[in-house]
PDB file of C-alpha atoms in Angstrom:
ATOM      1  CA  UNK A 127       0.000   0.000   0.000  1.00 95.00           C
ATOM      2  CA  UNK A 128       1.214   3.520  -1.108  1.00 96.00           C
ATOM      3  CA  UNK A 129       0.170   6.789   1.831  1.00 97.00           C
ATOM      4  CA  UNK A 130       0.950   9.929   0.581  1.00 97.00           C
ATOM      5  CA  UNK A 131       1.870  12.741   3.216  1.00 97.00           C
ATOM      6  CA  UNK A 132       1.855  15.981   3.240  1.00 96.00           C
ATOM      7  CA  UNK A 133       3.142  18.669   5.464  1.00 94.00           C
ATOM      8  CA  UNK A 134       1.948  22.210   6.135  1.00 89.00           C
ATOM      9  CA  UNK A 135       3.200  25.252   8.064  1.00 83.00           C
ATOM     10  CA  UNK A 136       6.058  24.430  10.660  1.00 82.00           C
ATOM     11  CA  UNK A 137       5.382  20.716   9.571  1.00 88.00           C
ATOM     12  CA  UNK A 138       6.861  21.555   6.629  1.00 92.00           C
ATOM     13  CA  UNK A 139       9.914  23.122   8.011  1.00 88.00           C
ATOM     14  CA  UNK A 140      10.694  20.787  10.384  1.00 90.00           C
ATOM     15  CA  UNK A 141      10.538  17.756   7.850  1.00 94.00           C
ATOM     16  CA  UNK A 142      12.560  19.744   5.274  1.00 95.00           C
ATOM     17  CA  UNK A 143      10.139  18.772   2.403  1.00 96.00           C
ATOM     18  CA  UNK A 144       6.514  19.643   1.369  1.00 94.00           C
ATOM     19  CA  UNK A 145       5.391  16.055   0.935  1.00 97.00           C
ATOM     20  CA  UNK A 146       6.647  12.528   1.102  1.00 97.00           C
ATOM     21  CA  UNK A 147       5.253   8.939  -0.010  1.00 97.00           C
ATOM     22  CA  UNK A 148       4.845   5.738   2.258  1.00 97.00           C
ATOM     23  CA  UNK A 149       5.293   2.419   0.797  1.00 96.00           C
ATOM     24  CA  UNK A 150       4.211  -0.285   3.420  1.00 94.00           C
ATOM     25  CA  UNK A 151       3.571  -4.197   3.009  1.00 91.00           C
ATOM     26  CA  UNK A 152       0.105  -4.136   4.927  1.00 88.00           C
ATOM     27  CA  UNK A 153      -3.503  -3.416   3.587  1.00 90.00           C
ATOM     28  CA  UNK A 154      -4.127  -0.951   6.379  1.00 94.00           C
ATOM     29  CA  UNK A 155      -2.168   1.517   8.614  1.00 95.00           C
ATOM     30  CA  UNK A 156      -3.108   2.798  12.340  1.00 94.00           C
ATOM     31  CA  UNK A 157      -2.693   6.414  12.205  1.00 93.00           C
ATOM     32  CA  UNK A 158      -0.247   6.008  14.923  1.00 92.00           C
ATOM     33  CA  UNK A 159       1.942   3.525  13.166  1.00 94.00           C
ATOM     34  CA  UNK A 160       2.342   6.431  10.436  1.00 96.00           C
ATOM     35  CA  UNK A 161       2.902   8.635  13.423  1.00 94.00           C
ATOM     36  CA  UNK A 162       6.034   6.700  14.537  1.00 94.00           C
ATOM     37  CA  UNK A 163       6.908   6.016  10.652  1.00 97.00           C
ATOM     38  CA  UNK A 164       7.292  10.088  10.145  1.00 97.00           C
ATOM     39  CA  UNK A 165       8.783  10.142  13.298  1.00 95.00           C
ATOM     40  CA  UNK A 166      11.805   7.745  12.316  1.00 96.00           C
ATOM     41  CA  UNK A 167      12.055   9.434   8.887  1.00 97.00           C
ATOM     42  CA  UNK A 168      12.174  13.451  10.456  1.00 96.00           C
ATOM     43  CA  UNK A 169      13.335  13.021  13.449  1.00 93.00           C
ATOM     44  CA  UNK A 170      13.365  16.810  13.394  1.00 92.00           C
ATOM     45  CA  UNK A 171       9.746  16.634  13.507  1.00 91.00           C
ATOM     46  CA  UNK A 172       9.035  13.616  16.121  1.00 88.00           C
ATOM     47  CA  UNK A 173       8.672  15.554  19.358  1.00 83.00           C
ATOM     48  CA  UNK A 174       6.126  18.063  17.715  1.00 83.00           C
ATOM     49  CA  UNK A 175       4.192  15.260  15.974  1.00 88.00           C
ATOM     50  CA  UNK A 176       1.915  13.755  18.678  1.00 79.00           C
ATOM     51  CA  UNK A 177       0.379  18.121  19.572  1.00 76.00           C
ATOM     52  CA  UNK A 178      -0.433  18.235  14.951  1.00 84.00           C
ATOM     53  CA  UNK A 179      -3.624  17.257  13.985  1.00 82.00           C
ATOM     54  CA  UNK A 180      -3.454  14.616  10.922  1.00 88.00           C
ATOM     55  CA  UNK A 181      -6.503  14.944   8.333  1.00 87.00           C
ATOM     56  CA  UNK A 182      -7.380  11.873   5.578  1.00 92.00           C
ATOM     57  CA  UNK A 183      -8.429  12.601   2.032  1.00 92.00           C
ATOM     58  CA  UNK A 184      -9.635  15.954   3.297  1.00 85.00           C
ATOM     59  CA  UNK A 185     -11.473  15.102   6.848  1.00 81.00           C
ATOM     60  CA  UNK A 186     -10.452  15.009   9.988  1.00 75.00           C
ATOM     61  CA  UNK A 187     -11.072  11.502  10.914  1.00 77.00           C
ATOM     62  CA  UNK A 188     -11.370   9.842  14.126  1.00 75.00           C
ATOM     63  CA  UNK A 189      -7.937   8.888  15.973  1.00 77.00           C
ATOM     64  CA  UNK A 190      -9.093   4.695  15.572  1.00 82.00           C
ATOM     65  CA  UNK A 191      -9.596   4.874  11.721  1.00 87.00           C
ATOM     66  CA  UNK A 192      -6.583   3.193  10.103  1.00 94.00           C
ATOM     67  CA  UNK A 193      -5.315   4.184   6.798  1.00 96.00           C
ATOM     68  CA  UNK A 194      -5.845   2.608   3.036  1.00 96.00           C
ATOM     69  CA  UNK A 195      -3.976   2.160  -0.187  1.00 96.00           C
ATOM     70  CA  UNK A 196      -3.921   5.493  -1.731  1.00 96.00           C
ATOM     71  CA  UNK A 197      -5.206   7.938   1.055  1.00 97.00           C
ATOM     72  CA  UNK A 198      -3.414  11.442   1.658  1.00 96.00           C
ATOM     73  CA  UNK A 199      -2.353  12.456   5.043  1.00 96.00           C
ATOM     74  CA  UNK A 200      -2.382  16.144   5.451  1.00 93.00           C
ATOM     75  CA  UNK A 201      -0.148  17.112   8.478  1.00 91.00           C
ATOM     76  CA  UNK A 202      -1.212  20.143  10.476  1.00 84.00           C
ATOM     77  CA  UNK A 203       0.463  22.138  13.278  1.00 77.00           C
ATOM     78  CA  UNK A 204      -1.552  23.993  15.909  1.00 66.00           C
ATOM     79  CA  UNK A 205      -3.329  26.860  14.081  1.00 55.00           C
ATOM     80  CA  UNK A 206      -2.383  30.402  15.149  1.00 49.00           C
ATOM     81  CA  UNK A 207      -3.922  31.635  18.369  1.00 49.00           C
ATOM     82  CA  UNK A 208      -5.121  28.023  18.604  1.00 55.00           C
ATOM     83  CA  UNK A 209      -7.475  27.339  21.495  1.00 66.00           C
ATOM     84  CA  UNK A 210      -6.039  26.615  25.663  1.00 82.00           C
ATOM     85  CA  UNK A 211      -8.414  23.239  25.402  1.00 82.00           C
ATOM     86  CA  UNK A 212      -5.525  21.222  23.518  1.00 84.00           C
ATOM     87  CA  UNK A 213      -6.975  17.975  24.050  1.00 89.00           C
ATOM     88  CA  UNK A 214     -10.323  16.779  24.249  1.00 92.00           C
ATOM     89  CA  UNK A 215     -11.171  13.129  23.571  1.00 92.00           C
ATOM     90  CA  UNK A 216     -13.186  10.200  24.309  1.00 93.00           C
ATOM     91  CA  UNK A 217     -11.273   6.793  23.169  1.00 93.00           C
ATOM     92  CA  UNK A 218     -11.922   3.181  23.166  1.00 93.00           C
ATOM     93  CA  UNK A 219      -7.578   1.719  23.325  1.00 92.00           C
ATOM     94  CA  UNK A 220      -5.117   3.119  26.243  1.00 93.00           C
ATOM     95  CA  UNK A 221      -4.553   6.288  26.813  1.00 93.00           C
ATOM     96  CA  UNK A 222      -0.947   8.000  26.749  1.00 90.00           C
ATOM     97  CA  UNK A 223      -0.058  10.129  29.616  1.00 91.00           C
ATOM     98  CA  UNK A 224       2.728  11.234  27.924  1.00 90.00           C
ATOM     99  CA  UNK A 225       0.614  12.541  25.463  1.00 89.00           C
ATOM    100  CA  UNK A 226      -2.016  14.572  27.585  1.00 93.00           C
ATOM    101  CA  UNK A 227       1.120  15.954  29.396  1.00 94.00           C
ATOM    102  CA  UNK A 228       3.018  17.035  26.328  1.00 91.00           C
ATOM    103  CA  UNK A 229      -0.018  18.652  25.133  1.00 90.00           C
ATOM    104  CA  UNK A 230      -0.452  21.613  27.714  1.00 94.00           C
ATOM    105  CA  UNK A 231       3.375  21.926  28.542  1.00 93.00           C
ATOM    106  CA  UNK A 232       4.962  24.947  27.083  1.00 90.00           C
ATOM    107  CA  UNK A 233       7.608  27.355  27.688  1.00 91.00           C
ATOM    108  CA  UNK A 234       5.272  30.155  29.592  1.00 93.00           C
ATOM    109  CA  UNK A 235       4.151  26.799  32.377  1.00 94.00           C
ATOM    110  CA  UNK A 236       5.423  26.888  35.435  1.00 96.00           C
ATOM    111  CA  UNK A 237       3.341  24.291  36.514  1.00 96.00           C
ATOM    112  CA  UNK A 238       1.448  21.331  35.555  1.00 97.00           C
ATOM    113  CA  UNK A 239      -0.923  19.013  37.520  1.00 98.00           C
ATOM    114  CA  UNK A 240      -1.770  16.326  36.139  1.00 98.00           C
ATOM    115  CA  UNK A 241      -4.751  14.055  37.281  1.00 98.00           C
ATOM    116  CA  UNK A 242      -4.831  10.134  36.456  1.00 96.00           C
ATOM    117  CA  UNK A 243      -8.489   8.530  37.533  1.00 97.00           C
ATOM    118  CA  UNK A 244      -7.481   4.358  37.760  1.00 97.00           C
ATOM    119  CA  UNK A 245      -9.442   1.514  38.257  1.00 97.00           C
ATOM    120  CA  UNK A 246      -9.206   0.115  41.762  1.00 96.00           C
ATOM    121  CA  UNK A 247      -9.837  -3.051  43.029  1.00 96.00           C
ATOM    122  CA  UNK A 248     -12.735  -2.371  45.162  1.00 95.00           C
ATOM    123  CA  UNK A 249     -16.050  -0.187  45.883  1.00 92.00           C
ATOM    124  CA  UNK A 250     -18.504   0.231  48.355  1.00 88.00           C
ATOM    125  CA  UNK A 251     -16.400  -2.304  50.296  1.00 90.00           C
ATOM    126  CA  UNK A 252     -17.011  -4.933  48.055  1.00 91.00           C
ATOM    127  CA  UNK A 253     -13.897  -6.400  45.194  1.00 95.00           C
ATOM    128  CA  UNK A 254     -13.953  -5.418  41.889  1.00 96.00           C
ATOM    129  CA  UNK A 255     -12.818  -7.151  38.843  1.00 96.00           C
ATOM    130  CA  UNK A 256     -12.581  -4.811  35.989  1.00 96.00           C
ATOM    131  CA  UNK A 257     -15.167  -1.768  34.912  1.00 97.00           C
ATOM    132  CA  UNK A 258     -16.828  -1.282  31.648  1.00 96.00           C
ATOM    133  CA  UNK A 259     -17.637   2.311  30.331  1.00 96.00           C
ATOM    134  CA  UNK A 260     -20.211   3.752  27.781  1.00 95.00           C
ATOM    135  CA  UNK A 261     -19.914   6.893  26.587  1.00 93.00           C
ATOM    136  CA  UNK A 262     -22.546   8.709  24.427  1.00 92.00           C
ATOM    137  CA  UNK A 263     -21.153   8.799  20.872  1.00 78.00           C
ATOM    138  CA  UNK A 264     -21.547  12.697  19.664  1.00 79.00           C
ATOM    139  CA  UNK A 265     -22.391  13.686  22.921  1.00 90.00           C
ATOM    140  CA  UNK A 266     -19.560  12.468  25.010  1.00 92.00           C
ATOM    141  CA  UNK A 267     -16.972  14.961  23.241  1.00 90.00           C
ATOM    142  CA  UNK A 268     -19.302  18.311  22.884  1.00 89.00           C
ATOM    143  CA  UNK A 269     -20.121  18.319  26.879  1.00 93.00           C
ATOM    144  CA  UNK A 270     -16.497  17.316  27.737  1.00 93.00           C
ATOM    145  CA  UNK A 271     -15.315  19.916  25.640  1.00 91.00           C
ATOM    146  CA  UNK A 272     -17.687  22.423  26.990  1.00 90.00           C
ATOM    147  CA  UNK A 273     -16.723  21.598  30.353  1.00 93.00           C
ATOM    148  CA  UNK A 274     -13.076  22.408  29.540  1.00 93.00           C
ATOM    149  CA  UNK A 275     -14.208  25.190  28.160  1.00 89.00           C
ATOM    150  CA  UNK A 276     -15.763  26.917  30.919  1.00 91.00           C
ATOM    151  CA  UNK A 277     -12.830  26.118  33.551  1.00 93.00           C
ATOM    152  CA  UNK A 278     -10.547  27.918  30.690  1.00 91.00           C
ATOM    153  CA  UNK A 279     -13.076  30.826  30.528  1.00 89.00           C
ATOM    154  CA  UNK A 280     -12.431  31.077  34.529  1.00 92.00           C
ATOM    155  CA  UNK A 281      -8.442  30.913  34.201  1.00 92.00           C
ATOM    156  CA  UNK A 282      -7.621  32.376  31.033  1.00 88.00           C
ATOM    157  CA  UNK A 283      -3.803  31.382  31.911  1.00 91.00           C
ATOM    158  CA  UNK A 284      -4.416  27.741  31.741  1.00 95.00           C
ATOM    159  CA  UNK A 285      -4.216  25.563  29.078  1.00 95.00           C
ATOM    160  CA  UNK A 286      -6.179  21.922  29.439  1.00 96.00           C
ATOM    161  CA  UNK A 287      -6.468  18.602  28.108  1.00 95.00           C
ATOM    162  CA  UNK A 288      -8.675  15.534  28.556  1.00 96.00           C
ATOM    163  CA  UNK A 289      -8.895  12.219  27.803  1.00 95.00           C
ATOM    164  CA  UNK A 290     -11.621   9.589  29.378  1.00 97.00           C
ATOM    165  CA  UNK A 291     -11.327   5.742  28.118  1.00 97.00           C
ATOM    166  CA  UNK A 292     -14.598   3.461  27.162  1.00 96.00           C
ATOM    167  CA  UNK A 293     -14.626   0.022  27.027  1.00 96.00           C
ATOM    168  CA  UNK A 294     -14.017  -2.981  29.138  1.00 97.00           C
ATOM    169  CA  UNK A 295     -11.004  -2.011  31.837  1.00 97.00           C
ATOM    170  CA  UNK A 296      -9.047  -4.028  34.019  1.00 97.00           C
ATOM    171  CA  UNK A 297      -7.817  -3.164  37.711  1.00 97.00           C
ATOM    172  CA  UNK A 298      -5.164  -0.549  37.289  1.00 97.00           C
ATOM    173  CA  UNK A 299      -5.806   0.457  33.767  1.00 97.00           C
ATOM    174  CA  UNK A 300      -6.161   4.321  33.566  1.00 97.00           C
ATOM    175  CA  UNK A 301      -9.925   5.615  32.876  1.00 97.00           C
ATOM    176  CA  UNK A 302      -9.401   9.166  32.327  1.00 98.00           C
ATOM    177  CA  UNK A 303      -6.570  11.641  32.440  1.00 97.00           C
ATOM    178  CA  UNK A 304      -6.556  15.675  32.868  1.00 98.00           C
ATOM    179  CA  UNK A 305      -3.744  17.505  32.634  1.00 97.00           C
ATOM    180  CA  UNK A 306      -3.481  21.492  32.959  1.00 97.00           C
ATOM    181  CA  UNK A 307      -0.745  23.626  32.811  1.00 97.00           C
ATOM    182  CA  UNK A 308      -0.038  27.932  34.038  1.00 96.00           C
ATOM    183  CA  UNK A 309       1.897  30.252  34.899  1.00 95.00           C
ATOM    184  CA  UNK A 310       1.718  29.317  38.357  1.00 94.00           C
ATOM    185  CA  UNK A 311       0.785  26.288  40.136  1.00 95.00           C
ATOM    186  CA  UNK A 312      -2.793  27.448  41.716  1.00 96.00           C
ATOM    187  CA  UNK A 313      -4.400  27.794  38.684  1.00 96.00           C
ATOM    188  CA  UNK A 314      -3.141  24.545  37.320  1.00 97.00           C
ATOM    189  CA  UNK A 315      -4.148  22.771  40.356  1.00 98.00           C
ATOM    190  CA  UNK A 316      -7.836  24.273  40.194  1.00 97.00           C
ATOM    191  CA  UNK A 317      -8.396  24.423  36.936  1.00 97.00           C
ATOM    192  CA  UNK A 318      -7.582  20.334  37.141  1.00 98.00           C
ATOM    193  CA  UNK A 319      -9.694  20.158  39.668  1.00 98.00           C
ATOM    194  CA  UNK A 320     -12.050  21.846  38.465  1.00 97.00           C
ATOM    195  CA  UNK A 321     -11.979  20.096  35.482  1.00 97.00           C
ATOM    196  CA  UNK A 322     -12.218  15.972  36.317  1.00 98.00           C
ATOM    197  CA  UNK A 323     -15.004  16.977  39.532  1.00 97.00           C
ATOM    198  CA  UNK A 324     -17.405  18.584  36.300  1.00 97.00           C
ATOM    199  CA  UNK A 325     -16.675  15.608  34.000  1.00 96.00           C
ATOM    200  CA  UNK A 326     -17.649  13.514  36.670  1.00 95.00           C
ATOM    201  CA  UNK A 327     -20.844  15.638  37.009  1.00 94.00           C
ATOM    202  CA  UNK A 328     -22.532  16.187  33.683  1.00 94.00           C
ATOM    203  CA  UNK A 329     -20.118  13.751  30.773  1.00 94.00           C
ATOM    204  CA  UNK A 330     -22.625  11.334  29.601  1.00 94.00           C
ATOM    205  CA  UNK A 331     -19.971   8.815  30.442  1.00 94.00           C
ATOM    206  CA  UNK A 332     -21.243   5.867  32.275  1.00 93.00           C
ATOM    207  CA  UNK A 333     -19.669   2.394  34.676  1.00 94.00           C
ATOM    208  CA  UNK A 334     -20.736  -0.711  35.254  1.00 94.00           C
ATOM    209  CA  UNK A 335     -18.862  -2.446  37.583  1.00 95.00           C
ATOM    210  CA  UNK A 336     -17.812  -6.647  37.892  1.00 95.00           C
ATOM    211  CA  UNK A 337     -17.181  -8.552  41.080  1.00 94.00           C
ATOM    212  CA  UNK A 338     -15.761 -11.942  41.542  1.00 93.00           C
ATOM    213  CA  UNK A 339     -19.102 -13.471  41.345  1.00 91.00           C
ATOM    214  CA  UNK A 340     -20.075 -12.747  37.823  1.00 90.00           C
ATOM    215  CA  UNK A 341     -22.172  -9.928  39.125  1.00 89.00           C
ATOM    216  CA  UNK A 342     -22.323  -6.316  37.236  1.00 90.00           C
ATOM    217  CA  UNK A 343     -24.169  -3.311  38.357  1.00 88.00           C
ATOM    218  CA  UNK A 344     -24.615   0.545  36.907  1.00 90.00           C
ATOM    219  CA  UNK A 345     -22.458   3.034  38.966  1.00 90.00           C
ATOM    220  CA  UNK A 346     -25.174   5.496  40.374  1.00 79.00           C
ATOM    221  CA  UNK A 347     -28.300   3.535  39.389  1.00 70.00           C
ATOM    222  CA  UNK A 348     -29.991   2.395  42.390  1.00 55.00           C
ATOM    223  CA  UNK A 349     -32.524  -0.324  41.758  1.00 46.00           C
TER     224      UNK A 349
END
């Protein structure tokens, strides 16, 4: 299969060229495996790569759908003045912590607090095996992103990201991650705060739990 790239803006620069072809053995491509594949080619590029958006045959396309003979892959930087909420995603596969940090560092942050929300192995006093989460499809995303949003609109000097993981999840696996970085470590810590207390609170994001019995129950649904 045959991808063709091409690079835009500081993409461009950083890569040296304009555009650049793909040859690969496989019928499909995870958009991260062309991630790390640019990465090894322009190494000049790699640490930027994972904060630049990557749109296919003209759409931005959701971070699971893999890649096809013949597509074009657009690379594209942060626009200018882009927005404080850097990252804002619901996902079924792990989620990178690396990532969510990387996203809101910069060289104006002083601080950044970072919040990691992990499946334990108990509730209620009772075990727990692993956790399944359901998210709302469209609406997921728009109230999360709202909710970022508004804790931006209350520190303007913070910049925010979010991730929150569906699907089945064992003990220790990482559900959801927020990450916010300032000037100064108040508003990061509040604005973090701030942020994972009001996903909790109004995400249509919901848990069912499993013990070691077999049995399941809905988080907050009392029978």
């Amino acid at each position: 299969m045959k991808i063709n790239v091409y690079f835009y803006a500081a993409a461009r620069e950083l890569a040296g060229c304009s555009s650049a072809t793909f040859e690969l053995g496989s019928q499909s491509l995870p958009q991260e495996e062309l991630r790390r594949l640019v990465s090894d080619r322009y190494p000049s590029l790699a640490s930027f790569l994972e904060r630049m958006r990557l749109a296919v045959n003209g759409d931005f396309v959701d971070a699971s759908h893999s890649l096809s003979d013949g597509d074009r892959v657009d690379v594209l930087p942060p626009v200018a003045g882009g927005s404080p909420v850097v990252i804002c995603e619901v996902r079924d596969r792990e989620i990178s912590l690396d990532e969510v940090r990387k996203a809101v560092e910069h060289p104006g942050a002083g601080g950044v607090c970072i919040f990691h929300g992990i499946v334990r192995d108990h509730a209620d006093g009772k075990r727990v095996l692993r956790l399944d989460y359901e998210a709302h499809e469209s609406l997921a995303e728009k109230e999360m992103t709202r909710v970022l949003v508004d804790v931006v609109a209350e520190h303007p000097d913070v910049r925010i990201a979010a991730v929150h993981r569906v699907g089945q999840l064992a003990v220790g696996d990482v559900a959801v991650c927020v990450a916010a970085s300032s000037a100064h470590r108040n508003d990061a810590f509040t604005a973090c705060r701030k942020a994972i207390d009001r996903i909790k609170e109004t995400v249509p994001l919901w848990k069912k739990e499993w013990g070691p019995d077999g049995q399941a129950h809905w988080v907050n649904l009392d029978a």
